[in-house]
mmCIF file of C-alpha atoms in Angstrom:
data_model
loop_
_atom_site.group_PDB
_atom_site.id
_atom_site.type_symbol
_atom_site.label_atom_id
_atom_site.label_comp_id
_atom_site.label_asym_id
_atom_site.label_seq_id
_atom_site.Cartn_x
_atom_site.Cartn_y
_atom_site.Cartn_z
ATOM 1 C CA TYR C 9 125.659 110.331 142.983
ATOM 2 C CA ASN C 10 126.122 106.906 144.441
ATOM 3 C CA LYS C 11 128.958 105.180 142.562
ATOM 4 C CA SER C 12 127.904 101.693 143.735
ATOM 5 C CA ILE C 13 124.486 102.109 142.092
ATOM 6 C CA VAL C 14 126.159 102.971 138.796
ATOM 7 C CA VAL C 15 128.394 99.883 139.043
ATOM 8 C CA VAL C 16 125.411 97.631 139.798
ATOM 9 C CA ARG C 17 123.466 99.150 136.904
ATOM 10 C CA GLN C 18 126.416 98.565 134.573
ATOM 11 C CA LYS C 19 126.607 94.908 135.623
ATOM 12 C CA ILE C 20 122.868 94.358 135.236
ATOM 13 C CA PHE C 21 122.722 95.940 131.789
ATOM 14 C CA SER C 22 126.160 94.924 130.511
ATOM 15 C CA TRP C 23 124.699 91.974 128.594
ATOM 16 C CA ARG C 24 122.655 94.303 126.416
ATOM 17 C CA PRO C 25 124.265 95.298 123.133
ATOM 18 C CA PHE C 26 124.489 98.859 121.996
ATOM 19 C CA MET C 27 121.208 99.504 120.240
ATOM 20 C CA GLU C 28 120.741 102.108 117.558
ATOM 21 C CA ILE C 29 117.812 104.494 117.638
ATOM 22 C CA TYR C 30 116.053 104.430 114.272
ATOM 23 C CA THR C 31 113.675 106.921 112.697
ATOM 24 C CA TYR C 32 111.309 106.718 109.752
ATOM 25 C CA SER C 33 113.461 109.360 108.036
ATOM 26 C CA ASP C 34 116.471 107.026 108.329
ATOM 27 C CA PHE C 35 114.427 104.243 106.774
ATOM 28 C CA LEU C 36 113.379 106.438 103.853
ATOM 29 C CA GLN C 37 117.057 106.860 102.922
ATOM 30 C CA GLU C 38 117.137 103.187 101.925
ATOM 31 C CA LYS C 39 117.030 102.744 98.151
ATOM 32 C CA THR C 40 114.251 100.144 98.151
ATOM 33 C CA ALA C 41 112.275 101.378 101.174
ATOM 34 C CA LEU C 42 108.568 100.625 101.046
ATOM 35 C CA THR C 43 106.958 103.807 102.344
ATOM 36 C CA PHE C 44 103.765 103.841 104.390
ATOM 37 C CA GLU C 45 102.043 105.499 101.459
ATOM 38 C CA ASP C 46 103.127 102.818 98.977
ATOM 39 C CA ALA C 47 102.346 100.015 101.439
ATOM 40 C CA HIS C 48 98.888 101.525 101.976
ATOM 41 C CA LYS C 49 98.218 101.537 98.212
ATOM 42 C CA ILE C 50 99.414 97.944 97.834
ATOM 43 C CA TYR C 51 97.302 96.884 100.819
ATOM 44 C CA ASN C 52 94.181 98.470 99.329
ATOM 45 C CA GLU C 53 94.836 96.906 95.915
ATOM 46 C CA LEU C 54 95.365 93.495 97.524
ATOM 47 C CA ILE C 55 92.184 93.505 99.589
ATOM 48 C CA SER C 56 90.110 94.963 96.749
ATOM 49 C CA SER C 57 91.114 91.996 94.576
ATOM 50 C CA PHE C 58 89.282 89.608 96.945
ATOM 51 C CA ASP C 59 85.798 88.942 98.194
ATOM 52 C CA ILE C 60 86.621 89.782 101.802
ATOM 53 C CA LYS C 61 83.663 87.712 103.029
ATOM 54 C CA ASP C 62 84.921 84.546 101.322
ATOM 55 C CA PRO C 63 85.849 82.060 104.100
ATOM 56 C CA ILE C 64 88.782 80.663 102.098
ATOM 57 C CA PHE C 65 90.187 84.154 101.630
ATOM 58 C CA LEU C 66 89.648 84.922 105.322
ATOM 59 C CA ASP C 67 91.577 81.788 106.332
ATOM 60 C CA ASP C 68 94.426 82.673 103.986
ATOM 61 C CA TRP C 69 94.375 86.300 105.121
ATOM 62 C CA THR C 70 94.448 85.304 108.792
ATOM 63 C CA MET C 71 97.489 83.138 108.129
ATOM 64 C CA LEU C 72 99.195 86.006 106.274
ATOM 65 C CA ILE C 73 98.612 88.397 109.183
ATOM 66 C CA GLU C 74 99.864 85.831 111.725
ATOM 67 C CA LEU C 75 103.013 85.256 109.672
ATOM 68 C CA ALA C 76 103.534 89.008 109.255
ATOM 69 C CA ALA C 77 103.283 89.496 113.015
ATOM 70 C CA GLU C 78 105.679 86.625 113.682
ATOM 71 C CA TYR C 79 108.214 87.922 111.170
ATOM 72 C CA THR C 80 107.943 91.471 112.516
ATOM 73 C CA GLU C 81 108.524 90.341 116.095
ATOM 74 C CA ILE C 82 111.642 88.427 115.071
ATOM 75 C CA ARG C 83 112.919 91.273 112.889
ATOM 76 C CA VAL C 84 112.544 93.838 115.665
ATOM 77 C CA LYS C 85 114.127 91.576 118.266
ATOM 78 C CA SER C 86 117.180 91.070 116.054
ATOM 79 C CA ALA C 87 117.993 94.767 116.499
ATOM 80 C CA THR C 88 118.415 94.184 120.229
ATOM 81 C CA LEU C 89 120.693 91.141 120.043
ATOM 82 C CA SER C 90 124.439 90.951 120.318
ATOM 83 C CA LYS C 91 126.400 89.890 117.226
ATOM 84 C CA GLU C 92 126.997 86.475 118.833
ATOM 85 C CA ARG C 93 123.261 85.809 119.177
ATOM 86 C CA GLN C 94 122.253 87.245 115.806
ATOM 87 C CA GLY C 95 123.449 84.235 113.797
ATOM 88 C CA LYS C 96 120.872 81.750 115.053
ATOM 89 C CA HIS C 97 118.253 84.475 115.237
ATOM 90 C CA GLY C 98 118.957 85.309 111.577
ATOM 91 C CA GLU C 99 117.951 81.764 110.633
ATOM 92 C CA LEU C 100 114.633 82.230 112.457
ATOM 93 C CA ARG C 101 114.078 85.542 110.709
ATOM 94 C CA THR C 102 114.788 84.026 107.290
ATOM 95 C CA SER C 103 112.440 81.131 107.993
ATOM 96 C CA ALA C 104 109.632 83.463 109.118
ATOM 97 C CA HIS C 105 110.226 85.706 106.102
ATOM 98 C CA ASN C 106 110.089 82.733 103.728
ATOM 99 C CA ALA C 107 106.824 81.527 105.293
ATOM 100 C CA PHE C 108 105.314 84.998 104.824
ATOM 101 C CA ILE C 109 106.392 85.026 101.160
ATOM 102 C CA VAL C 110 104.910 81.566 100.553
ATOM 103 C CA GLN C 111 101.577 82.756 101.960
ATOM 104 C CA LEU C 112 101.709 85.944 99.903
ATOM 105 C CA ASN C 113 102.320 83.817 96.807
ATOM 106 C CA ALA C 114 99.327 81.649 97.734
ATOM 107 C CA LEU C 115 97.122 84.743 97.900
ATOM 108 C CA LYS C 116 98.422 85.887 94.511
ATOM 109 C CA SER C 117 97.649 82.465 92.998
ATOM 110 C CA GLU C 118 94.145 82.606 94.413
ATOM 111 C CA VAL C 119 93.597 86.045 92.864
ATOM 112 C CA GLU C 120 94.979 84.861 89.508
ATOM 113 C CA SER C 121 92.690 81.827 89.517
ATOM 114 C CA LYS C 122 89.718 84.209 89.701
ATOM 115 C CA GLY C 123 91.071 86.338 86.848
ATOM 116 C CA LYS C 124 91.601 89.405 89.022
ATOM 117 C CA ASP C 125 94.387 91.982 89.067
ATOM 118 C CA THR C 126 97.660 90.979 90.760
ATOM 119 C CA SER C 127 99.681 94.093 89.966
ATOM 120 C CA TRP C 128 99.925 94.743 93.728
ATOM 121 C CA PHE C 129 102.139 91.660 93.973
ATOM 122 C CA ASP C 130 104.715 92.960 91.490
ATOM 123 C CA LYS C 131 105.179 96.135 93.547
ATOM 124 C CA ILE C 132 106.698 94.211 96.444
ATOM 125 C CA THR C 133 108.210 91.050 95.019
ATOM 126 C CA ASP C 134 111.108 92.550 93.110
ATOM 127 C CA ASP C 135 112.981 93.021 96.375
ATOM 128 C CA ARG C 136 113.078 90.731 99.399
ATOM 129 C CA GLN C 137 113.426 93.655 101.812
ATOM 130 C CA ARG C 138 110.266 95.284 100.432
ATOM 131 C CA GLN C 139 108.423 92.023 101.101
ATOM 132 C CA GLY C 140 109.612 92.186 104.695
ATOM 133 C CA ASP C 141 108.609 95.850 104.870
ATOM 134 C CA PHE C 142 105.131 94.880 103.703
ATOM 135 C CA ALA C 143 104.919 92.217 106.428
ATOM 136 C CA ASN C 144 105.875 94.917 108.934
ATOM 137 C CA TYR C 145 103.213 97.229 107.523
ATOM 138 C CA LEU C 146 100.527 94.537 107.875
ATOM 139 C CA ALA C 147 101.586 93.858 111.467
ATOM 140 C CA TYR C 148 101.511 97.597 112.195
ATOM 141 C CA ILE C 149 98.014 98.049 110.726
ATOM 142 C CA TYR C 150 96.646 95.167 112.776
ATOM 143 C CA ALA C 151 98.475 96.266 115.926
ATOM 144 C CA VAL C 152 97.061 99.798 115.884
ATOM 145 C CA SER C 153 93.632 98.808 114.550
ATOM 146 C CA THR C 154 92.959 96.242 117.259
ATOM 147 C CA ARG C 155 94.098 98.293 120.256
ATOM 148 C CA SER C 156 90.554 98.775 121.512
ATOM 149 C CA SER C 157 89.469 95.185 120.881
#
């Protein structure tokens, strides 16, 4: 092998931190993990509590999906950052997460005002990480569902 190529490659990629390889099985070991199955049930309960043709709901839903995508992008990127860069990035992640939660609360309030079931909300709001997991699930559903659009 050409030793100079290895040295150049090391210099080019030396700024990258060591990144862990994660699996869904690893995730499931977490005590409060929101599984795909549970997220799917919550998603179905949430959307069945609305008139999905209502323009106000559609505006609120669009905002929720945009915030979920933004949060997910930031959360994933944080796994690739060095410890030095994670501090400022953590503030962005927290801000995006908080915005997602505010929008989720707005949807819950809208459902309550119509006298409909909000039990879906209680399944994710007892733990901040589960809320983030749900944002990731929403982003995933929209990412794979719109691939042919």
